[in-house]
Short mmCIF file of C-alpha atoms in Angstrom, two decimals:
data_model
loop_
_atom_site.label_atom_id
_atom_site.label_comp_id
_atom_site.label_asym_id
_atom_site.label_seq_id
_atom_site.Cartn_x
_atom_site.Cartn_y
_atom_site.Cartn_z
CA UNK A 620 8.35 -25.08 -52.13
CA UNK A 621 8.89 -22.95 -49.25
CA UNK A 622 11.10 -20.60 -51.28
CA UNK A 623 8.72 -19.78 -54.01
CA UNK A 624 6.02 -19.10 -51.36
CA UNK A 625 7.96 -16.78 -49.87
CA UNK A 626 8.89 -15.10 -53.22
CA UNK A 627 5.09 -15.06 -54.10
CA UNK A 628 4.75 -13.14 -50.50
CA UNK A 629 7.54 -10.75 -51.30
CA UNK A 630 5.93 -9.77 -54.53
CA UNK A 631 2.53 -9.18 -52.61
CA UNK A 632 4.24 -7.10 -49.96
CA UNK A 633 3.35 -3.43 -51.30
CA UNK A 634 -0.45 -4.70 -51.45
CA UNK A 635 -0.23 -6.55 -48.21
CA UNK A 636 1.08 -3.69 -46.34
CA UNK A 637 -2.13 -1.81 -46.29
CA UNK A 638 -4.24 -4.48 -45.62
CA UNK A 639 -5.81 -3.83 -41.88
CA UNK A 640 -4.90 -5.55 -38.96
CA UNK A 641 -7.90 -8.22 -39.07
CA UNK A 642 -6.69 -9.68 -42.22
CA UNK A 643 -7.13 -13.44 -40.70
CA UNK A 644 -10.85 -13.02 -40.69
CA UNK A 645 -10.69 -12.34 -44.54
CA UNK A 646 -11.94 -15.24 -46.15
CA UNK A 647 -9.78 -15.21 -49.33
CA UNK A 648 -6.65 -14.35 -47.29
CA UNK A 649 -7.31 -17.05 -44.90
CA UNK A 650 -7.75 -19.77 -48.33
CA UNK A 651 -4.56 -17.87 -49.79
CA UNK A 652 -2.48 -18.96 -47.18
CA UNK A 653 -4.19 -22.52 -46.68
CA UNK A 654 -4.14 -23.70 -49.78
CA UNK A 655 -4.76 -27.52 -50.32
CA UNK A 656 -1.50 -28.07 -51.80
CA UNK A 657 0.73 -26.02 -49.20
CA UNK A 658 0.84 -28.83 -46.82
CA UNK A 659 1.38 -32.01 -48.96
CA UNK A 660 3.97 -34.02 -48.56
CA UNK A 661 5.18 -32.20 -45.54
CA UNK A 662 5.74 -32.86 -41.80
CA UNK A 663 2.47 -32.03 -40.12
CA UNK A 664 2.62 -31.35 -36.69
CA UNK A 665 1.27 -31.04 -34.21
CA UNK A 666 -1.76 -32.48 -36.41
CA UNK A 667 -3.04 -31.73 -39.87
CA UNK A 668 -6.44 -30.94 -38.97
CA UNK A 669 -6.62 -27.05 -38.00
CA UNK A 670 -10.34 -27.06 -39.44
CA UNK A 671 -11.73 -26.50 -36.08
CA UNK A 672 -9.56 -23.05 -35.36
CA UNK A 673 -10.41 -21.36 -38.45
CA UNK A 674 -14.00 -22.59 -38.74
CA UNK A 675 -14.31 -25.26 -41.38
CA UNK A 676 -13.39 -23.49 -44.30
CA UNK A 677 -14.13 -26.01 -46.89
CA UNK A 678 -17.29 -27.57 -45.89
CA UNK A 679 -16.18 -29.49 -43.10
CA UNK A 680 -13.05 -30.98 -44.72
CA UNK A 681 -9.80 -30.78 -42.67
CA UNK A 682 -7.88 -27.89 -43.89
CA UNK A 683 -3.95 -28.58 -44.20
CA UNK A 684 -1.71 -25.38 -42.55
CA UNK A 685 1.88 -25.21 -43.89
CA UNK A 686 3.44 -25.50 -40.20
CA UNK A 687 6.88 -24.18 -40.71
CA UNK A 688 8.78 -24.22 -37.20
CA UNK A 689 11.98 -23.76 -38.92
CA UNK A 690 10.77 -20.30 -40.13
CA UNK A 691 12.25 -18.76 -37.03
CA UNK A 692 15.66 -19.10 -38.58
CA UNK A 693 14.90 -17.34 -41.87
CA UNK A 694 16.29 -14.33 -42.70
CA UNK A 695 13.59 -11.11 -42.65
CA UNK A 696 12.97 -9.70 -45.80
CA UNK A 697 14.83 -6.79 -44.64
CA UNK A 698 17.75 -8.76 -44.10
CA UNK A 699 18.73 -7.22 -40.74
CA UNK A 700 18.88 -10.76 -39.17
CA UNK A 701 16.31 -13.65 -38.53
CA UNK A 702 12.64 -13.72 -37.45
CA UNK A 703 13.85 -15.10 -34.12
CA UNK A 704 16.34 -12.27 -33.85
CA UNK A 705 13.08 -9.81 -34.70
CA UNK A 706 11.11 -11.19 -31.90
CA UNK A 707 13.81 -10.88 -29.17
CA UNK A 708 14.42 -7.54 -30.44
CA UNK A 709 10.63 -7.20 -29.82
CA UNK A 710 11.08 -8.71 -26.59
CA UNK A 711 13.54 -6.10 -25.67
CA UNK A 712 11.45 -3.04 -26.35
CA UNK A 713 8.33 -4.69 -24.49
CA UNK A 714 10.40 -5.47 -21.57
CA UNK A 715 11.99 -1.85 -21.56
CA UNK A 716 8.89 -0.27 -22.23
CA UNK A 717 7.19 -2.13 -19.23
CA UNK A 718 10.00 -1.01 -17.02
CA UNK A 719 9.67 2.58 -17.85
CA UNK A 720 6.10 2.54 -17.78
CA UNK A 721 6.22 0.96 -14.30
CA UNK A 722 8.54 3.46 -12.99
CA UNK A 723 6.18 6.31 -13.70
CA UNK A 724 3.02 3.83 -12.66
CA UNK A 725 4.82 3.17 -9.02
CA UNK A 726 5.74 6.81 -8.74
CA UNK A 727 2.71 8.43 -9.41
CA UNK A 728 0.47 5.77 -7.83
CA UNK A 729 2.45 5.93 -4.63
CA UNK A 730 1.63 9.67 -4.80
CA UNK A 731 -1.86 9.85 -5.58
CA UNK A 732 -2.43 6.36 -3.42
CA UNK A 733 -0.67 8.30 -0.46
CA UNK A 734 -2.68 11.61 -1.05
CA UNK A 735 -6.19 9.65 -0.92
CA UNK A 736 -5.27 8.64 2.68
CA UNK A 737 -4.47 12.13 3.85
CA UNK A 738 -6.60 14.00 6.41
CA UNK A 739 -6.85 16.96 4.03
CA UNK A 740 -10.30 16.96 1.84
CA UNK A 741 -8.55 18.47 -1.21
CA UNK A 742 -5.93 15.94 -1.37
CA UNK A 743 -8.34 13.09 -1.30
CA UNK A 744 -10.30 14.97 -3.96
CA UNK A 745 -7.74 15.23 -6.51
CA UNK A 746 -6.66 11.80 -6.10
CA UNK A 747 -9.79 10.54 -6.51
CA UNK A 748 -10.18 12.72 -9.97
CA UNK A 749 -7.13 11.53 -10.78
CA UNK A 750 -7.95 7.89 -10.40
CA UNK A 751 -11.23 8.42 -12.21
CA UNK A 752 -9.62 9.96 -15.12
CA UNK A 753 -6.75 7.56 -16.21
CA UNK A 754 -8.61 4.29 -15.02
CA UNK A 755 -11.71 5.09 -17.05
CA UNK A 756 -10.36 6.40 -20.49
CA UNK A 757 -9.75 2.96 -22.47
CA UNK A 758 -5.68 2.37 -22.75
CA UNK A 759 -5.60 2.58 -26.68
CA UNK A 760 -7.59 5.94 -26.57
CA UNK A 761 -4.94 7.16 -23.96
CA UNK A 762 -1.86 6.15 -26.04
CA UNK A 763 -3.86 8.01 -29.17
CA UNK A 764 -3.88 11.15 -27.11
CA UNK A 765 -0.49 10.99 -25.94
CA UNK A 766 0.86 10.36 -29.55
CA UNK A 767 -1.39 12.27 -31.64
CA UNK A 768 -3.19 15.19 -29.68
CA UNK A 769 -0.46 16.19 -26.95
CA UNK A 770 2.63 17.36 -28.88
CA UNK A 771 -0.41 19.30 -31.09
CA UNK A 772 -1.42 21.04 -27.68
CA UNK A 773 2.44 21.68 -26.89
CA UNK A 774 3.80 25.23 -27.94
CA UNK A 775 4.90 25.44 -31.63
CA UNK A 776 8.52 24.59 -31.15
CA UNK A 777 8.10 22.05 -28.50
CA UNK A 778 5.29 20.22 -30.55
CA UNK A 779 7.36 19.85 -33.42
CA UNK A 780 10.63 18.86 -31.63
CA UNK A 781 8.64 16.26 -29.97
CA UNK A 782 7.10 15.02 -33.30
CA UNK A 783 10.22 14.54 -35.06
CA UNK A 784 11.99 12.72 -32.23
CA UNK A 785 13.08 9.29 -33.23
CA UNK A 786 11.74 7.45 -30.39
CA UNK A 787 8.54 9.54 -30.11
CA UNK A 788 6.15 6.34 -29.98
CA UNK A 789 8.19 4.90 -27.21
CA UNK A 790 7.93 7.79 -25.10
CA UNK A 791 4.04 8.48 -25.97
CA UNK A 792 3.36 4.81 -25.02
CA UNK A 793 5.79 5.06 -21.98
CA UNK A 794 3.18 8.15 -20.76
CA UNK A 795 -0.03 6.68 -21.93
CA UNK A 796 0.75 3.47 -20.09
CA UNK A 797 2.37 4.47 -17.00
CA UNK A 798 -0.24 6.76 -16.53
CA UNK A 799 -2.99 4.53 -17.17
CA UNK A 800 -1.44 1.93 -14.62
CA UNK A 801 -0.85 4.32 -12.05
CA UNK A 802 -4.26 4.97 -11.41
CA UNK A 803 -4.43 1.21 -11.05
CA UNK A 804 -1.48 1.45 -8.69
CA UNK A 805 -2.83 4.17 -6.75
CA UNK A 806 -6.23 2.48 -6.04
CA UNK A 807 -4.16 -0.71 -4.62
CA UNK A 808 -1.78 1.63 -2.25
CA UNK A 809 -4.79 3.34 -0.98
CA UNK A 810 -6.44 0.22 -0.02
CA UNK A 811 -3.25 -1.23 1.73
CA UNK A 812 -2.86 2.05 3.93
CA UNK A 813 -6.32 2.09 4.75
CA UNK A 814 -6.36 -1.94 5.52
CA UNK A 815 -4.07 -1.11 8.24
CA UNK A 816 -5.13 -0.71 12.24
CA UNK A 817 -5.91 3.20 12.66
CA UNK A 818 -3.92 2.63 15.65
CA UNK A 819 -0.57 2.06 13.56
CA UNK A 820 -0.93 5.90 12.06
CA UNK A 821 -1.90 6.95 15.81
CA UNK A 822 0.92 5.30 17.50
CA UNK A 823 3.33 7.02 14.89
CA UNK A 824 1.76 10.40 15.70
CA UNK A 825 2.13 9.71 19.43
CA UNK A 826 5.94 9.22 19.67
CA UNK A 827 6.13 12.57 17.92
CA UNK A 828 6.49 11.85 14.41
CA UNK A 829 5.18 13.93 11.58
CA UNK A 830 2.41 13.07 9.16
CA UNK A 831 5.32 12.53 6.39
CA UNK A 832 7.57 10.54 8.76
CA UNK A 833 4.67 8.20 9.91
CA UNK A 834 4.34 7.41 6.15
CA UNK A 835 7.97 6.88 5.48
CA UNK A 836 8.82 4.44 8.68
CA UNK A 837 5.62 3.18 9.47
CA UNK A 838 2.58 2.82 7.10
CA UNK A 839 4.30 2.79 3.70
CA UNK A 840 6.97 -0.26 5.08
CA UNK A 841 3.38 -2.03 5.97
CA UNK A 842 1.36 -1.30 3.31
CA UNK A 843 3.66 -2.09 0.42
CA UNK A 844 3.86 -5.40 2.09
CA UNK A 845 0.39 -6.11 2.33
CA UNK A 846 -0.37 -5.41 -1.29
CA UNK A 847 2.70 -7.24 -2.50
CA UNK A 848 0.70 -9.79 -4.30
CA UNK A 849 -1.60 -7.44 -6.23
CA UNK A 850 1.43 -5.08 -7.18
CA UNK A 851 2.88 -8.44 -8.93
CA UNK A 852 -0.33 -8.52 -10.53
CA UNK A 853 -0.48 -4.86 -11.70
CA UNK A 854 3.15 -5.48 -13.24
CA UNK A 855 2.18 -8.25 -14.88
CA UNK A 856 -0.70 -6.27 -16.46
CA UNK A 857 1.69 -3.72 -17.45
CA UNK A 858 4.08 -6.06 -19.23
CA UNK A 859 0.80 -7.48 -21.18
CA UNK A 860 -0.82 -3.80 -21.81
CA UNK A 861 2.38 -3.08 -23.72
CA UNK A 862 0.80 -4.87 -26.93
CA UNK A 863 -1.43 -1.71 -27.52
CA UNK A 864 1.65 0.34 -28.26
CA UNK A 865 2.16 -1.31 -31.56
CA UNK A 866 -0.85 0.86 -32.74
CA UNK A 867 1.09 4.13 -32.35
CA UNK A 868 4.08 2.29 -33.78
CA UNK A 869 6.00 1.10 -31.52
CA UNK A 870 8.11 -2.26 -32.74
CA UNK A 871 7.38 -4.44 -29.43
CA UNK A 872 7.01 -7.95 -29.30
CA UNK A 873 3.28 -8.21 -30.80
CA UNK A 874 4.15 -5.95 -33.62
CA UNK A 875 7.35 -8.01 -34.58
CA UNK A 876 5.02 -11.27 -34.45
CA UNK A 877 2.41 -9.30 -36.65
CA UNK A 878 5.18 -8.38 -39.24
CA UNK A 879 6.59 -11.84 -39.07
CA UNK A 880 3.16 -13.33 -39.62
CA UNK A 881 2.79 -10.38 -42.63
CA UNK A 882 6.12 -11.33 -44.42
CA UNK A 883 6.27 -15.22 -43.78
CA UNK A 884 2.52 -16.20 -43.78
CA UNK A 885 3.37 -18.37 -40.76
CA UNK A 886 0.60 -17.04 -38.56
CA UNK A 887 0.59 -19.64 -35.95
CA UNK A 888 4.00 -19.95 -35.40
CA UNK A 889 4.26 -16.32 -35.18
CA UNK A 890 1.85 -15.97 -32.49
CA UNK A 891 2.74 -19.03 -30.96
CA UNK A 892 5.80 -17.57 -29.89
CA UNK A 893 4.67 -14.30 -29.12
CA UNK A 894 2.14 -15.90 -26.62
CA UNK A 895 4.74 -18.25 -25.37
CA UNK A 896 7.53 -15.48 -24.75
CA UNK A 897 4.75 -13.57 -23.07
CA UNK A 898 3.98 -16.28 -20.86
CA UNK A 899 7.99 -17.24 -19.91
CA UNK A 900 8.11 -13.72 -18.91
CA UNK A 901 5.38 -13.58 -16.87
CA UNK A 902 6.54 -16.67 -15.28
CA UNK A 903 9.84 -14.93 -14.81
CA UNK A 904 8.56 -11.88 -13.14
CA UNK A 905 5.74 -14.05 -10.82
CA UNK A 906 9.05 -16.12 -9.48
CA UNK A 907 10.98 -13.25 -9.10
CA UNK A 908 8.06 -11.56 -6.92
CA UNK A 909 7.77 -14.37 -4.78
CA UNK A 910 11.25 -14.40 -3.74
CA UNK A 911 11.10 -10.87 -3.13
CA UNK A 912 7.96 -11.30 -0.94
CA UNK A 913 9.62 -14.08 1.25
CA UNK A 914 12.44 -11.97 1.79
CA UNK A 915 10.29 -8.78 2.63
CA UNK A 916 8.07 -10.97 5.06
CA UNK A 917 8.05 -9.93 8.58
CA UNK A 918 7.66 -12.63 11.37
CA UNK A 919 4.65 -12.95 13.12
CA UNK A 920 2.93 -10.47 10.46
CA UNK A 921 2.79 -11.73 7.15
CA UNK A 922 4.96 -14.81 6.85
CA UNK A 923 4.16 -17.21 4.22
CA UNK A 924 1.50 -20.06 5.57
CA UNK B 335 0.12 24.57 37.81
CA UNK B 336 -1.08 21.49 37.12
CA UNK B 337 0.52 18.98 34.54
CA UNK B 338 -2.54 18.39 32.30
CA UNK B 339 -5.35 21.07 32.28
CA UNK B 340 -8.63 19.62 30.50
CA UNK B 341 -11.55 23.10 30.61
CA UNK B 342 -14.58 22.91 29.16
CA UNK B 343 -13.85 20.49 26.22
CA UNK B 344 -16.58 19.11 23.94
CA UNK B 345 -16.26 17.30 20.89
CA UNK B 346 -18.57 16.20 18.23
CA UNK B 347 -18.12 13.20 15.55
CA UNK B 348 -20.77 14.88 13.71
CA UNK B 349 -23.38 17.34 14.30
CA UNK B 350 -26.01 14.87 15.93
CA UNK B 351 -23.57 12.67 18.09
CA UNK B 352 -21.69 14.72 21.10
CA UNK B 353 -18.90 12.37 22.19
CA UNK B 354 -17.36 14.90 24.96
CA UNK B 355 -20.01 17.37 26.97
CA UNK B 356 -17.92 20.02 28.89
CA UNK B 357 -15.63 18.01 30.42
CA UNK B 358 -13.51 19.88 32.83
CA UNK B 359 -10.63 18.37 35.26
CA UNK B 360 -6.74 18.33 35.96
CA UNK B 361 -3.89 16.31 36.56
CA UNK B 362 -0.89 17.42 39.17
CA UNK B 363 2.51 17.03 38.79
CA UNK B 364 3.12 13.05 39.98
CA UNK B 365 -0.71 12.52 40.58
CA UNK B 366 -2.19 9.25 39.41
CA UNK B 367 -5.52 9.69 37.72
CA UNK B 368 -7.97 6.56 36.84
CA UNK B 369 -10.50 7.29 34.25
CA UNK B 370 -13.32 4.69 34.63
CA UNK B 371 -16.82 4.45 33.19
CA UNK B 372 -19.15 2.38 30.89
CA UNK B 373 -18.11 1.57 27.39
CA UNK B 374 -18.89 4.24 24.82
CA UNK B 375 -18.51 7.12 27.74
CA UNK B 376 -15.83 8.87 25.91
CA UNK B 377 -13.10 7.78 28.53
CA UNK B 378 -10.78 7.02 25.79
CA UNK B 379 -11.52 9.98 23.30
CA UNK B 380 -10.82 12.47 26.29
CA UNK B 381 -7.63 10.84 26.99
CA UNK B 382 -6.77 11.14 23.29
CA UNK B 383 -7.55 14.76 23.21
CA UNK B 384 -4.71 15.29 25.96
CA UNK B 385 -1.98 14.66 23.11
CA UNK B 386 -4.06 15.98 20.18
CA UNK B 387 -4.39 12.53 18.45
CA UNK B 388 -8.45 13.31 18.76
CA UNK B 389 -9.00 17.32 17.85
CA UNK B 390 -11.49 19.00 20.07
CA UNK B 391 -14.04 21.51 18.98
CA UNK B 392 -14.38 23.63 21.94
CA UNK B 393 -12.40 24.05 25.25
CA UNK B 394 -8.79 24.46 26.13
CA UNK B 395 -6.13 21.47 27.30
CA UNK B 396 -2.98 22.39 28.53
CA UNK B 397 -0.09 20.15 28.93
CA UNK B 398 3.02 21.11 31.01
CA UNK B 399 1.76 24.96 30.53
CA UNK B 400 1.46 24.45 26.61
CA UNK B 401 -2.00 25.27 24.86
CA UNK B 402 -2.51 21.61 22.78
CA UNK B 403 -5.56 22.94 21.42
CA UNK B 404 -4.14 26.01 19.42
CA UNK B 405 -0.90 24.36 18.62
CA UNK B 406 0.23 23.38 15.31
CA UNK B 407 3.56 23.15 14.35
CA UNK B 408 5.35 21.98 17.86
CA UNK B 409 2.72 19.10 18.24
CA UNK B 410 4.89 16.93 17.23
CA UNK B 411 7.69 18.01 19.85
CA UNK B 412 4.92 17.88 22.42
CA UNK B 413 3.65 14.42 21.75
CA UNK B 414 6.89 12.98 22.04
CA UNK B 415 7.35 14.35 25.55
CA UNK B 416 3.59 12.54 26.42
CA UNK B 417 3.72 8.98 26.92
CA UNK B 418 0.93 6.86 25.29
CA UNK B 419 0.33 3.35 25.69
CA UNK B 420 -2.83 1.85 23.63
CA UNK B 421 -5.27 -0.82 24.31
CA UNK B 422 -4.00 -3.11 21.29
CA UNK B 423 -0.39 -1.87 22.02
CA UNK B 424 0.43 -0.78 18.44
CA UNK B 425 3.73 -1.91 18.25
CA UNK B 426 5.34 -1.59 14.88
CA UNK B 427 5.09 -4.91 13.25
CA UNK B 428 7.82 -4.47 10.70
CA UNK B 429 10.74 -3.20 13.17
CA UNK B 430 12.35 -5.60 15.77
CA UNK B 431 11.81 -4.92 19.79
CA UNK B 432 14.93 -2.84 19.73
CA UNK B 433 13.86 -0.84 16.60
CA UNK B 434 10.69 -0.09 17.81
CA UNK B 435 12.12 1.65 20.92
CA UNK B 436 14.84 3.51 18.87
CA UNK B 437 12.66 4.98 16.22
CA UNK B 438 11.22 7.82 18.07
CA UNK B 439 14.63 8.70 19.76
CA UNK B 440 16.54 8.84 16.62
CA UNK B 441 14.35 10.52 14.34
CA UNK B 442 12.35 12.80 16.91
CA UNK B 443 14.73 13.35 19.34
CA UNK B 444 17.60 13.04 17.30
CA UNK B 445 19.85 10.73 19.56
CA UNK B 446 22.69 8.89 18.08
CA UNK B 447 21.98 5.01 17.25
CA UNK B 448 24.28 3.79 19.71
CA UNK B 449 22.60 6.17 22.76
CA UNK B 450 19.12 5.40 21.50
CA UNK B 451 20.32 1.49 21.64
CA UNK B 452 21.57 1.82 25.18
CA UNK B 453 18.67 3.62 26.31
CA UNK B 454 16.38 0.90 24.62
CA UNK B 455 18.29 -2.27 26.23
CA UNK B 456 17.92 -0.22 29.47
CA UNK B 457 14.08 0.21 29.57
CA UNK B 458 13.84 -3.00 28.18
CA UNK B 459 15.87 -4.72 31.27
CA UNK B 460 13.48 -2.55 33.49
CA UNK B 461 10.27 -4.38 31.92
CA UNK B 462 12.39 -7.62 31.81
CA UNK B 463 12.22 -8.24 28.44
CA UNK B 464 16.04 -7.85 27.17
CA UNK B 465 16.30 -11.65 25.79
CA UNK B 466 13.59 -10.56 23.08
CA UNK B 467 15.24 -7.31 21.55
CA UNK B 468 16.10 -8.70 18.67
CA UNK B 469 12.48 -10.39 17.98
CA UNK B 470 9.57 -8.95 16.28
CA UNK B 471 6.46 -7.69 17.72
CA UNK B 472 4.52 -10.86 16.29
CA UNK B 473 6.63 -13.51 18.22
CA UNK B 474 5.91 -12.00 21.25
CA UNK B 475 3.11 -12.51 23.64
CA UNK B 476 0.05 -9.80 24.13
CA UNK B 477 1.80 -8.99 27.94
CA UNK B 478 5.02 -8.85 26.27
CA UNK B 479 4.08 -6.62 23.58
CA UNK B 480 2.43 -4.23 26.16
CA UNK B 481 5.10 -3.97 28.37
CA UNK B 482 7.23 -3.43 25.20
CA UNK B 483 4.84 -0.67 24.40
CA UNK B 484 5.34 1.10 27.85
CA UNK B 485 9.26 0.71 27.41
CA UNK B 486 8.75 2.57 24.13
CA UNK B 487 6.80 5.41 25.67
CA UNK B 488 9.54 5.75 28.48
CA UNK B 489 12.75 6.00 26.66
CA UNK B 490 11.28 9.07 25.11
CA UNK B 491 11.93 10.49 28.91
CA UNK B 492 8.10 11.61 28.93
CA UNK B 493 6.73 13.90 31.43
CA UNK B 494 3.53 12.36 31.89
CA UNK B 495 2.20 9.07 30.68
CA UNK B 496 -1.25 8.34 28.85
CA UNK B 497 -2.59 4.63 29.25
CA UNK B 498 -6.10 4.07 27.08
CA UNK B 499 -7.18 0.65 28.47
CA UNK B 500 -3.78 -1.00 28.63
CA UNK B 501 -4.87 -4.40 29.77
CA UNK B 502 -8.15 -4.66 27.81
CA UNK B 503 -6.77 -6.82 25.11
CA UNK B 504 -4.85 -8.97 27.38
CA UNK B 505 -5.41 -12.55 28.56
CA UNK B 506 -6.02 -12.62 32.32
CA UNK B 507 -2.87 -14.16 33.68
CA UNK B 508 -1.04 -11.38 31.38
CA UNK B 509 -2.45 -8.51 33.26
CA UNK B 510 -0.58 -8.56 36.00
CA UNK B 511 2.50 -8.17 34.44
CA UNK B 512 1.74 -5.09 32.71
CA UNK B 513 0.07 -3.68 35.87
CA UNK B 514 3.28 -4.62 37.74
CA UNK B 515 5.01 -2.23 35.59
CA UNK B 516 2.48 0.45 35.72
CA UNK B 517 2.28 0.19 39.95
CA UNK B 518 6.31 0.59 39.65
CA UNK B 519 6.03 3.57 37.47
CA UNK B 520 3.46 5.29 39.85
CA UNK B 521 5.74 4.76 43.08
CA UNK B 522 8.79 6.52 41.06
CA UNK B 523 6.61 9.21 40.90
CA UNK B 524 5.40 9.50 37.16
CA UNK B 525 1.94 11.36 36.39
CA UNK B 526 -0.17 9.05 34.86
CA UNK B 527 -3.53 9.08 33.46
CA UNK B 528 -5.13 5.64 32.91
CA UNK B 529 -8.12 4.63 31.40
CA UNK B 530 -8.77 1.13 33.09
CA UNK B 531 -11.70 -1.14 34.25
CA UNK B 532 -8.81 -2.67 36.90
CA UNK B 533 -10.51 -1.39 40.19
CA UNK B 534 -8.07 -3.11 41.96
CA UNK B 535 -5.20 -1.17 40.25
CA UNK B 536 -7.21 1.87 41.07
CA UNK B 537 -7.60 1.19 44.51
CA UNK B 538 -3.81 0.32 44.79
CA UNK B 539 -2.08 3.21 43.18
CA UNK B 540 -4.73 6.01 42.15
CA UNK B 541 -4.83 9.75 43.97
CA UNK B 542 -8.02 10.19 42.17
CA UNK B 543 -10.59 8.69 39.87
CA UNK B 544 -12.46 10.00 37.42
CA UNK B 545 -16.12 8.35 36.46
CA UNK B 546 -17.39 9.23 32.77
CA UNK B 547 -21.14 8.73 31.53
CA UNK B 548 -22.27 9.69 28.12
CA UNK B 549 -19.37 12.03 27.53
CA UNK B 550 -19.74 13.90 30.85
CA UNK B 551 -17.44 13.63 33.68
CA UNK B 552 -20.07 12.49 36.50
CA UNK B 553 -17.78 12.40 39.48
CA UNK B 554 -13.88 13.42 40.01
CA UNK B 555 -13.15 12.61 43.34
CA UNK B 556 -10.14 11.37 45.84
CA UNK B 557 -10.01 7.54 45.32
CA UNK B 558 -11.08 7.21 48.93
CA UNK B 559 -14.31 9.26 48.49
CA UNK B 560 -14.92 7.27 44.78
CA UNK B 561 -14.73 3.77 46.17
CA UNK B 562 -16.24 4.68 49.82
CA UNK B 563 -19.52 6.65 49.27
CA UNK B 564 -19.81 7.76 45.25
CA UNK B 565 -21.87 10.59 45.04
CA UNK B 566 -23.75 10.18 41.89
CA UNK B 567 -26.08 7.32 41.35
CA UNK B 568 -24.80 6.41 38.21
CA UNK B 569 -21.41 6.13 39.79
CA UNK B 570 -22.95 3.87 42.68
CA UNK B 571 -24.54 1.43 39.77
CA UNK B 572 -21.17 1.19 38.24
CA UNK B 573 -19.51 0.55 41.16
CA UNK B 574 -21.73 -2.46 42.67
CA UNK B 575 -21.93 -3.93 38.92
CA UNK B 576 -18.18 -4.48 38.74
CA UNK B 577 -17.27 -4.92 42.40
CA UNK B 578 -19.75 -7.48 43.17
CA UNK B 579 -17.71 -10.20 41.96
#
């Protein structure tokens, strides 16, 4: 039964390919994936009634959905491996993209965040302008700008070279996400430095440290510790914000889940798996950051309570 | 030539609010000068202008013959030679006590780790805190922290010391352990400028007393004159209030 269904799907592939993202909302498609016969005689788990999920499409009657958790071990239509493998390669891209973007966010965020706490007026102005710009343009728009607009603005050859890069989408997503997140990190760094007693800066200055040395040896080690929890939160946001990168063609986890859903019609399995993977990834990061936070804690200053 | 010269110094926080009004005084080498006055009178601000922690808008401040008000590039170097002790200690909470004492020595003075550490331990012994060298500031009492702060200033071999209300944030029973260290320092001939409300300390070790009110130096007199027969009404009022019990 399933084989036949998959074939049917393959037959429709060409048409399906052009369907917009929100296909689930189209009643015709919903009906086709949920034909009343589809689930008959099959294991129905965790409950056969999915009506409340999809709106009771058939006049309040329970709609059977063809659950198939074994789908992950089926081959993908492009015959490069299983759906599970495809999700895993998406996860790899997600992690790599998040790490690269976080690197940019952390470095730029620290620089801008520090600038906003310097005595020089112009530094504060530049920092504020930077934050307002990158924080207040929607991430999706920023990704489109990096991907579609920036290469056009570059001088001829360079623009063409960039457009022809194989991992162009990845680089655009990395820059877009990195700079977007850097504005948020910068705001946190500023808050952390300003939260320190004014006397700490004075004490550093008074023993003869230069401004840079005062930041390097006193203010930053303290500020980073204070803002560790919100920084963890920003890192998790970076991971989650990799998902919109699928719109410019990065094959990360959400993109893989979507293509699995398109090929197999197992929409719930595909996105349940994606959701579960995101949750596990976040949990691992959270636990890791907690351990790190404990190791960096200073006795009598910010020890865990 | 005096160690510290403050000449016609004025400072505004904003155009409406003048914190220092035409202040003039000097501190000779080896002299101990106590600065007192009601809160908000500008004592802390005045003492912070001496090592340019607070910029001034008018007047000149000289330390050891160098003009602090116009100095830019060499300021850190000069500051390293002027010890400063704060009301709230301001030890670096992420560094161990011994590291607090070594930071300035290695980075500013360029001493080797070993030399800095040896010097730090010597100073800790002097303030009686050798046992706490490997602890963090947060694990020490207020009095101990302030003694560490004094040691942190002393390891830099300062030419003079500035104290900004060093005992105001301490429990009464810890005040003396800090004052004892300061008295000893004064006896050794250290040039000191001390903002404090501890009149007992002033009577015991000060050479001169400066009384400030509303940003002005109202009285600048020898200790005996100040306590014996203060000239201004404002100083008389102040003394009668704090010495009445």
